[in-house]
Amino acid sequence: MFVRRIAVIGTGYVGLTTGACLASLGHDVVCADVDADKVARLTRGEVDILEPGLAELVAEGIAAGRLTFVLGAAAAVRHAENGPEVMFLCVPTPMGVGGVADLSIVESVVEEVRDLLPTGCVVVNKSTVPVGTAARTEELLVRDDVAVVSNPEFLREGSAVYDFLNPDRIVVGGSKQDAAERVAALYSRLGAPTVLTDAPSAELVKYAANCFLAMKLSYVNAVAELCDRLGANITDVTEGMGYDKRIGQAFLQPGPGWGGSCLPKDTSAMLQLADAADFEFRLIRATIDTNTRQRQRMVEKVRLAVTGRRGGSLSHTRLALFGLTFKAGTDDLRDSPALAVAALLRQAGADLVGYDPALRPDARHPDLAGITIVDDPYLAAKDAEALIVLTEWPEFRGLDWARLAESVRKPIVVDTRNLLDPAVARRVGFEWIGIGKP
């Protein structure tokens, strides 16, 4: 394999994982960020992101001299004597006004480096971007000697390193075949199926995949509600579905709704793409509406469990929230369904105390307002009218549930993830309430 000189702009989940993993594959990588303190910490091998295996890869890359961190995109381009052969754009593309992706950071970086890039360099859009972004990047570059390709990431938070090094597929799209092949060759040691296509198709792959997963989650949550009404068991229903190879077992677990940094943003962006093409994508709209309803349903479950009525008052009711991150294995709070449910409970007048293994009591995030964060699950449970499991942290199963039963005012647990063993909870006196369970 040829060793390539690579610049990675952005050191978030995608950028840092991309840089560290490419360095582990033998490439020379320089990563850039605009946060000077973050660059200094990364240079010392200090990784702030909770991502298994990432800190070790960063340390190995630094020790081997294959991974370097600099301040600013321009510095990354100037770092190597002859400049980078490939430059990955891994900067944020947040949801903007009306749900459309905000590309201002992408455009700013391109304008900063366009006159610095060496002839023959390939600019890679790694961030999730709307269809047409590669063409827009080419327009901003005004460089016929620099190619642009789309190479979407398919990384799950909490398993990003594993996903990068064990990909289901590599997708690369661009108008210049040789440039696309050069980018695909960076991953040759991974032995994954490779899809070489045009840039618009590559850009659409990521949105299409994430929207399909969101639809699958909304579907199973709707089926779980039907199970509640009919007395069926969602676990048995999804097991029976999952053995069908056309469906599979993944993304068939009901919960309080889907969230995170990708699915909400990408479903909204897909609607924008469809609207721009004069196409009414009713499936995606229904998927989003079902997700919104699921969060309301969780609040109804809590009301019914605590007051005996779906519309009962939760005013000044102390509730213990177990789990606040959008899923287990990460400290990411962006668009967390747990926090969305918490906001609705707070609007209903409940007093909220939260515990999450990934959060400290001094954690700061706008959506944590109104929640008292503690670092002890038993302290969170003290005098609570109910425990609400909102994130599927495995360690919740291993808690001393007899001790929790003694701490709460009412032994009620609303398990929005069907995480716990109902028999264990009931054995120590808890009333266990799940989703889609008789």
Coordinates of C-alpha atoms in Angstrom, one line a residue:
M1 CA 0.0 0.0 0.0
F2 CA 1.2 3.5 -0.8
V3 CA 1.6 5.8 2.1
R4 CA -0.4 9.0 1.5
R5 CA 0.0 12.5 3.0
I6 CA -3.4 13.3 4.4
A7 CA -4.9 16.4 6.0
V8 CA -8.1 16.0 8.1
I9 CA -9.9 19.2 8.9
G10 CA -12.0 18.9 12.1
T11 CA -11.4 16.7 15.1
G12 CA -14.9 15.8 16.2
Y13 CA -16.2 12.2 16.3
V14 CA -15.8 11.8 12.5
G15 CA -12.6 13.8 12.0
L16 CA -10.6 12.4 15.0
T17 CA -11.7 8.9 14.2
T18 CA -10.8 9.3 10.5
G19 CA -7.4 10.8 11.3
A20 CA -6.4 8.2 13.9
C21 CA -7.6 5.2 11.9
L22 CA -5.9 6.4 8.7
A23 CA -2.7 6.8 10.7
S24 CA -3.1 3.3 12.0
L25 CA -3.3 2.1 8.4
G26 CA 0.1 3.5 7.8
H27 CA -0.7 6.9 6.3
D28 CA 0.9 10.2 7.4
V29 CA -1.9 12.3 8.9
V30 CA -2.2 15.9 10.2
C31 CA -5.4 16.9 11.8
A32 CA -6.5 20.5 12.2
D33 CA -9.0 22.2 14.5
V34 CA -9.8 25.8 15.3
D35 CA -9.7 25.3 19.1
A36 CA -6.2 25.9 20.3
D37 CA -6.8 24.2 23.7
K38 CA -8.2 21.1 22.0
V39 CA -5.2 21.0 19.6
A40 CA -2.8 21.2 22.6
R41 CA -4.7 18.4 24.5
L42 CA -4.7 16.2 21.4
T43 CA -1.0 16.8 20.9
R44 CA -0.5 15.4 24.4
G45 CA -2.6 12.4 23.5
E46 CA -5.6 13.6 25.6
V47 CA -8.9 12.6 24.0
D48 CA -12.1 14.2 25.3
I49 CA -14.5 12.1 23.3
L50 CA -15.9 8.9 25.0
E51 CA -15.1 6.5 22.2
P52 CA -13.7 3.0 22.9
G53 CA -10.2 2.5 21.4
L54 CA -9.9 6.1 20.1
A55 CA -7.5 7.4 22.8
E56 CA -5.2 4.3 22.2
L57 CA -5.1 4.9 18.5
V58 CA -4.3 8.6 18.9
A59 CA -1.5 7.7 21.3
E60 CA -0.1 5.1 18.9
G61 CA -0.2 7.5 16.0
I62 CA 1.6 10.2 17.8
A63 CA 4.3 7.9 19.1
A64 CA 4.8 6.5 15.6
G65 CA 5.1 10.0 14.2
R66 CA 2.2 9.4 11.8
L67 CA -0.3 11.6 13.5
T68 CA 0.1 15.3 14.2
F69 CA -2.3 18.1 15.3
V70 CA -2.2 21.7 14.2
L71 CA -4.3 24.9 14.6
G72 CA -6.2 25.8 11.6
A73 CA -6.9 24.3 8.1
A74 CA -4.2 26.4 6.5
A75 CA -1.5 25.1 8.9
A76 CA -2.6 21.5 8.0
V77 CA -2.1 22.2 4.3
R78 CA 1.3 23.8 4.9
H79 CA 2.4 21.1 7.3
A80 CA 4.0 18.7 4.8
E81 CA 6.7 19.9 2.5
N82 CA 4.7 19.2 -0.6
G83 CA 1.3 19.6 0.9
P84 CA -1.4 16.9 1.3
E85 CA -2.3 14.5 -1.4
V86 CA -5.8 14.1 0.1
M87 CA -7.7 16.5 2.4
F88 CA -10.7 15.3 4.3
L89 CA -13.4 17.8 5.3
C90 CA -14.8 16.6 8.6
V91 CA -16.4 19.8 9.9
P92 CA -19.8 20.2 11.4
T93 CA -22.9 20.5 9.1
P94 CA -25.6 21.3 11.6
M95 CA -29.3 21.6 10.9
G96 CA -29.9 25.2 9.7
V97 CA -33.1 27.2 9.2
G98 CA -36.0 25.0 7.9
G99 CA -34.0 21.8 8.5
V100 CA -31.5 22.3 5.6
A101 CA -27.9 21.5 6.4
D102 CA -25.7 24.5 7.2
L103 CA -22.6 24.4 5.0
S104 CA -21.1 27.6 6.1
I105 CA -18.1 25.9 7.9
V106 CA -17.4 23.7 4.9
E107 CA -17.4 26.7 2.6
S108 CA -15.2 28.7 4.9
V109 CA -12.6 26.0 5.0
V110 CA -12.6 25.6 1.3
E111 CA -12.1 29.3 0.8
E112 CA -9.3 29.3 3.3
V113 CA -7.2 26.6 1.6
R114 CA -8.1 26.8 -2.0
D115 CA -5.0 28.8 -3.0
L116 CA -2.7 26.6 -0.8
L117 CA -3.6 23.2 -2.1
P118 CA -1.0 21.5 -4.2
T119 CA -1.8 20.4 -7.8
G120 CA -3.3 16.9 -7.9
C121 CA -4.7 17.1 -4.3
V122 CA -8.1 15.5 -3.8
V123 CA -10.6 17.2 -1.5
V124 CA -12.9 14.7 0.2
N125 CA -16.3 15.7 1.7
K126 CA -16.5 13.3 4.6
S127 CA -19.2 15.1 6.6
T128 CA -22.8 14.4 5.8
V129 CA -23.7 17.0 3.2
P130 CA -26.7 17.6 0.8
V131 CA -26.7 16.4 -2.7
G132 CA -24.8 19.0 -4.8
T133 CA -22.2 19.8 -2.2
A134 CA -19.3 18.3 -4.2
A135 CA -20.3 20.4 -7.2
R136 CA -20.5 23.5 -4.9
T137 CA -17.1 22.7 -3.5
E138 CA -15.7 22.6 -7.0
E139 CA -17.2 26.0 -7.7
L140 CA -15.6 27.5 -4.6
L141 CA -12.2 26.0 -5.3
V142 CA -12.0 27.3 -8.9
R143 CA -9.2 24.8 -9.4
D144 CA -9.3 22.4 -12.3
D145 CA -6.1 20.7 -10.9
V146 CA -7.8 19.8 -7.6
A147 CA -10.5 17.0 -7.6
V148 CA -13.4 16.8 -5.3
V149 CA -15.1 13.5 -4.2
S150 CA -17.7 12.5 -1.7
N151 CA -16.8 9.7 0.8
P152 CA -19.6 9.6 3.4
E153 CA -18.9 8.2 6.8
F154 CA -21.0 5.4 8.4
L155 CA -19.8 5.5 12.0
R156 CA -21.9 4.8 15.0
E157 CA -21.0 6.7 18.2
G158 CA -19.7 4.3 20.8
S159 CA -18.3 2.0 18.1
A160 CA -16.7 4.5 15.6
V161 CA -13.3 3.0 15.6
Y162 CA -14.6 -0.5 15.1
D163 CA -16.9 0.7 12.3
F164 CA -14.1 2.5 10.5
L165 CA -11.8 -0.5 10.6
N166 CA -14.5 -3.0 9.9
P167 CA -16.7 -1.3 7.4
D168 CA -19.7 -2.8 5.6
R169 CA -18.8 -0.8 2.5
I170 CA -16.7 2.1 1.2
V171 CA -18.6 4.6 -0.9
V172 CA -16.7 7.1 -3.0
G173 CA -18.2 9.3 -5.7
G174 CA -16.8 12.0 -7.9
S175 CA -16.6 13.2 -11.5
K176 CA -13.0 12.2 -11.9
Q177 CA -12.6 8.4 -11.7
D178 CA -8.9 8.4 -10.9
A179 CA -9.4 10.7 -7.9
A180 CA -12.2 8.5 -6.6
E181 CA -10.0 5.4 -7.0
R182 CA -7.2 7.1 -5.1
V183 CA -9.5 7.8 -2.2
A184 CA -10.9 4.3 -2.2
A185 CA -7.3 2.9 -2.2
L186 CA -6.7 4.5 1.2
Y187 CA -9.0 1.8 2.7
S188 CA -7.6 -1.1 0.6
R189 CA -6.2 -2.9 3.7
L190 CA -9.7 -3.1 5.1
G191 CA -11.0 -5.4 2.3
A192 CA -14.5 -3.9 2.3
P193 CA -16.8 -3.8 -0.7
T194 CA -16.3 -0.6 -2.6
V195 CA -19.0 1.4 -4.4
L196 CA -17.5 3.9 -6.9
T197 CA -20.1 6.2 -8.3
D198 CA -20.9 9.9 -9.1
A199 CA -20.8 12.5 -6.3
P200 CA -24.6 13.1 -6.1
S201 CA -25.3 9.3 -5.6
A202 CA -22.6 9.1 -3.0
E203 CA -24.0 12.1 -1.2
L204 CA -27.5 10.6 -1.3
V205 CA -26.4 7.2 0.0
K206 CA -25.8 8.5 3.6
Y207 CA -29.2 10.3 3.8
A208 CA -31.0 7.3 2.3
A209 CA -29.4 4.9 4.7
N210 CA -30.0 7.0 7.8
C211 CA -33.6 7.8 6.8
F212 CA -34.3 4.0 6.3
L213 CA -32.9 3.3 9.8
A214 CA -35.1 6.1 11.3
M215 CA -38.1 4.6 9.5
K216 CA -37.3 1.2 10.9
L217 CA -37.1 2.6 14.5
S218 CA -40.3 4.5 14.1
Y219 CA -42.0 1.4 12.7
V220 CA -40.9 -0.8 15.6
N221 CA -42.0 1.9 18.2
A222 CA -45.4 2.0 16.5
V223 CA -45.6 -1.8 16.6
A224 CA -44.7 -1.7 20.3
E225 CA -47.7 0.6 20.9
L226 CA -49.9 -1.8 19.1
C227 CA -48.5 -4.6 21.3
D228 CA -49.5 -2.5 24.4
R229 CA -53.0 -2.2 23.1
L230 CA -53.4 -5.9 22.1
G231 CA -51.5 -7.5 24.9
A232 CA -48.8 -8.9 22.7
N233 CA -45.1 -9.0 23.5
I234 CA -42.8 -6.8 21.4
T235 CA -39.7 -8.8 22.2
D236 CA -41.3 -12.0 20.8
V237 CA -42.7 -10.0 17.8
T238 CA -39.3 -8.5 16.9
E239 CA -37.5 -11.8 17.4
G240 CA -39.9 -13.4 14.9
M241 CA -39.4 -10.5 12.5
G242 CA -35.6 -10.4 12.9
Y243 CA -35.0 -14.0 11.7
D244 CA -36.3 -12.9 8.3
K245 CA -33.1 -12.2 6.4
R246 CA -34.9 -9.5 4.4
I247 CA -35.4 -7.6 7.7
G248 CA -32.6 -8.5 10.1
Q249 CA -32.3 -8.1 13.9
A250 CA -30.7 -4.6 13.9
F251 CA -32.8 -1.5 14.8
L252 CA -35.7 -3.5 16.1
Q253 CA -35.5 -2.4 19.7
P254 CA -38.3 -0.1 20.9
G255 CA -37.4 2.9 22.9
P256 CA -38.3 6.5 23.8
G257 CA -37.6 7.6 20.3
W258 CA -34.6 8.0 18.1
G259 CA -32.1 10.9 18.3
G260 CA -28.4 11.7 18.3
S261 CA -26.3 13.8 16.0
C262 CA -27.3 12.1 12.7
L263 CA -30.9 10.8 12.4
P264 CA -32.8 14.0 13.3
K265 CA -30.6 16.1 11.1
D266 CA -30.5 13.7 8.2
T267 CA -34.3 13.1 8.1
S268 CA -34.9 16.8 8.1
A269 CA -32.4 17.3 5.3
M270 CA -33.9 14.6 3.3
L271 CA -37.3 16.4 3.5
Q272 CA -35.6 19.5 2.3
L273 CA -34.0 17.6 -0.6
A274 CA -37.4 16.1 -1.5
D275 CA -39.1 19.5 -1.3
A276 CA -36.5 21.1 -3.6
A277 CA -37.2 18.3 -6.1
D278 CA -40.9 18.9 -5.9
F279 CA -41.4 15.5 -4.3
E280 CA -43.6 14.9 -1.2
F281 CA -41.7 12.3 0.8
R282 CA -44.6 11.2 3.0
L283 CA -42.8 8.2 4.5
I284 CA -40.0 10.4 6.0
R285 CA -42.6 12.9 7.3
A286 CA -44.6 10.1 9.0
T287 CA -41.3 8.8 10.4
I288 CA -40.6 12.1 12.1
D289 CA -44.1 12.5 13.3
T290 CA -44.1 9.0 14.8
N291 CA -40.9 9.8 16.6
T292 CA -42.4 13.0 18.1
R293 CA -45.5 11.0 19.2
Q294 CA -43.3 8.3 20.9
R295 CA -41.8 10.9 23.3
Q296 CA -45.3 12.0 24.3
R297 CA -46.3 8.3 24.8
M298 CA -43.4 7.9 27.3
V299 CA -44.8 10.8 29.3
E300 CA -48.3 9.3 29.2
K301 CA -46.8 6.0 30.6
V302 CA -45.2 7.9 33.4
R303 CA -48.4 9.8 34.2
L304 CA -50.4 6.5 34.2
A305 CA -47.8 4.7 36.4
V306 CA -47.6 7.5 39.0
T307 CA -51.1 8.9 39.1
G308 CA -53.3 6.0 37.7
R309 CA -54.5 8.3 34.9
R310 CA -53.0 9.1 31.5
G311 CA -53.7 12.8 32.1
G312 CA -52.8 12.8 35.8
S313 CA -50.8 15.7 37.2
L314 CA -47.1 15.4 37.7
S315 CA -46.7 18.8 39.4
H316 CA -44.0 18.6 42.1
T317 CA -43.6 14.9 41.5
R318 CA -40.0 13.8 42.1
L319 CA -38.8 11.5 39.3
A320 CA -35.4 9.8 38.9
L321 CA -34.1 9.6 35.4
F322 CA -31.6 6.8 34.6
G323 CA -29.7 7.7 31.5
L324 CA -29.6 11.1 29.7
T325 CA -27.2 10.6 26.7
F326 CA -28.8 9.7 23.4
K327 CA -27.6 6.1 23.7
A328 CA -25.3 4.0 25.8
G329 CA -21.6 4.0 25.2
T330 CA -21.3 7.7 24.5
D331 CA -21.4 11.0 26.4
D332 CA -23.2 12.8 23.5
L333 CA -26.3 14.7 24.5
R334 CA -27.2 16.0 21.0
D335 CA -30.9 15.5 20.2
S336 CA -31.1 12.9 23.0
P337 CA -34.6 11.3 23.2
A338 CA -34.0 11.0 26.9
L339 CA -33.6 14.7 27.2
A340 CA -36.6 15.3 25.0
V341 CA -38.7 13.1 27.3
A342 CA -37.2 14.9 30.3
A343 CA -38.2 18.3 28.8
L344 CA -41.8 17.1 28.5
L345 CA -41.8 15.9 32.1
R346 CA -40.4 19.2 33.2
Q347 CA -43.1 21.0 31.3
A348 CA -45.6 18.9 33.2
G349 CA -44.2 20.2 36.5
A350 CA -42.1 17.2 37.6
D351 CA -39.0 17.7 39.7
L352 CA -36.2 15.8 37.9
V353 CA -33.0 14.2 39.2
G354 CA -30.8 12.5 36.7
Y355 CA -28.0 9.9 36.7
D356 CA -25.9 8.9 33.8
P357 CA -22.6 7.0 33.9
A358 CA -21.1 9.3 31.3
L359 CA -22.0 12.6 33.0
R360 CA -20.6 14.4 36.0
P361 CA -22.7 16.5 38.3
D362 CA -21.1 19.7 36.8
A363 CA -22.1 18.7 33.2
R364 CA -23.1 21.7 31.1
H365 CA -25.6 21.5 28.3
P366 CA -28.7 23.7 27.5
D367 CA -31.0 20.7 27.5
L368 CA -29.9 19.7 31.1
A369 CA -31.5 22.8 32.5
G370 CA -34.0 21.9 35.2
I371 CA -32.4 18.5 35.9
T372 CA -30.4 18.0 39.0
I373 CA -27.4 15.7 37.9
V374 CA -26.0 13.4 40.5
D375 CA -23.1 10.9 40.3
D376 CA -24.9 8.2 42.4
P377 CA -27.9 6.2 41.1
Y378 CA -29.1 5.6 44.7
L379 CA -29.0 9.3 45.4
A380 CA -31.1 9.9 42.3
A381 CA -33.6 7.4 43.5
K382 CA -34.0 8.7 47.0
D383 CA -37.7 9.7 47.7
A384 CA -38.6 9.4 43.9
E385 CA -42.1 8.7 42.9
A386 CA -40.8 6.6 40.0
L387 CA -37.6 5.6 38.3
I388 CA -37.5 6.2 34.5
V389 CA -34.9 4.3 32.5
L390 CA -34.2 6.4 29.4
T391 CA -30.9 5.2 28.1
E392 CA -29.8 1.5 27.7
W393 CA -26.7 1.6 29.8
P394 CA -25.9 -2.1 30.6
E395 CA -24.7 -1.3 34.1
F396 CA -28.3 -0.4 35.1
R397 CA -29.1 -4.1 35.1
G398 CA -26.4 -4.7 37.8
L399 CA -27.6 -2.1 40.3
D400 CA -28.8 -3.2 43.7
W401 CA -32.5 -3.1 43.0
A402 CA -33.4 -4.1 46.5
R403 CA -31.5 -1.0 47.8
L404 CA -33.2 1.1 45.1
A405 CA -36.6 -0.2 46.3
E406 CA -35.8 1.0 49.8
S407 CA -34.7 4.4 48.5
V408 CA -37.8 5.4 46.5
R409 CA -41.1 6.7 47.8
K410 CA -43.0 4.5 45.3
P411 CA -41.5 1.3 43.9
I412 CA -42.3 2.0 40.2
V413 CA -39.9 1.7 37.3
V414 CA -40.9 2.8 33.8
D415 CA -38.4 1.1 31.5
T416 CA -38.6 2.9 28.2
R417 CA -35.8 0.6 26.8
N418 CA -37.0 -2.8 28.0
L419 CA -33.5 -3.0 29.5
L420 CA -34.2 -4.6 32.9
D421 CA -35.3 -8.1 33.8
P422 CA -38.9 -7.6 34.9
A423 CA -38.6 -10.6 37.2
V424 CA -35.7 -9.1 39.1
A425 CA -37.4 -5.8 39.6
R426 CA -40.7 -7.4 40.7
R427 CA -38.9 -9.8 43.1
V428 CA -37.8 -6.8 45.2
G429 CA -41.1 -5.1 45.1
F430 CA -41.0 -2.8 42.0
E431 CA -43.9 -2.4 39.6
W432 CA -42.1 -2.8 36.3
I433 CA -43.6 -1.1 33.2
G434 CA -42.0 -1.6 29.8
I435 CA -42.9 -0.8 26.2
G436 CA -45.0 -3.3 24.2
K437 CA -45.0 -5.8 27.1
P438 CA -48.2 -7.4 28.5

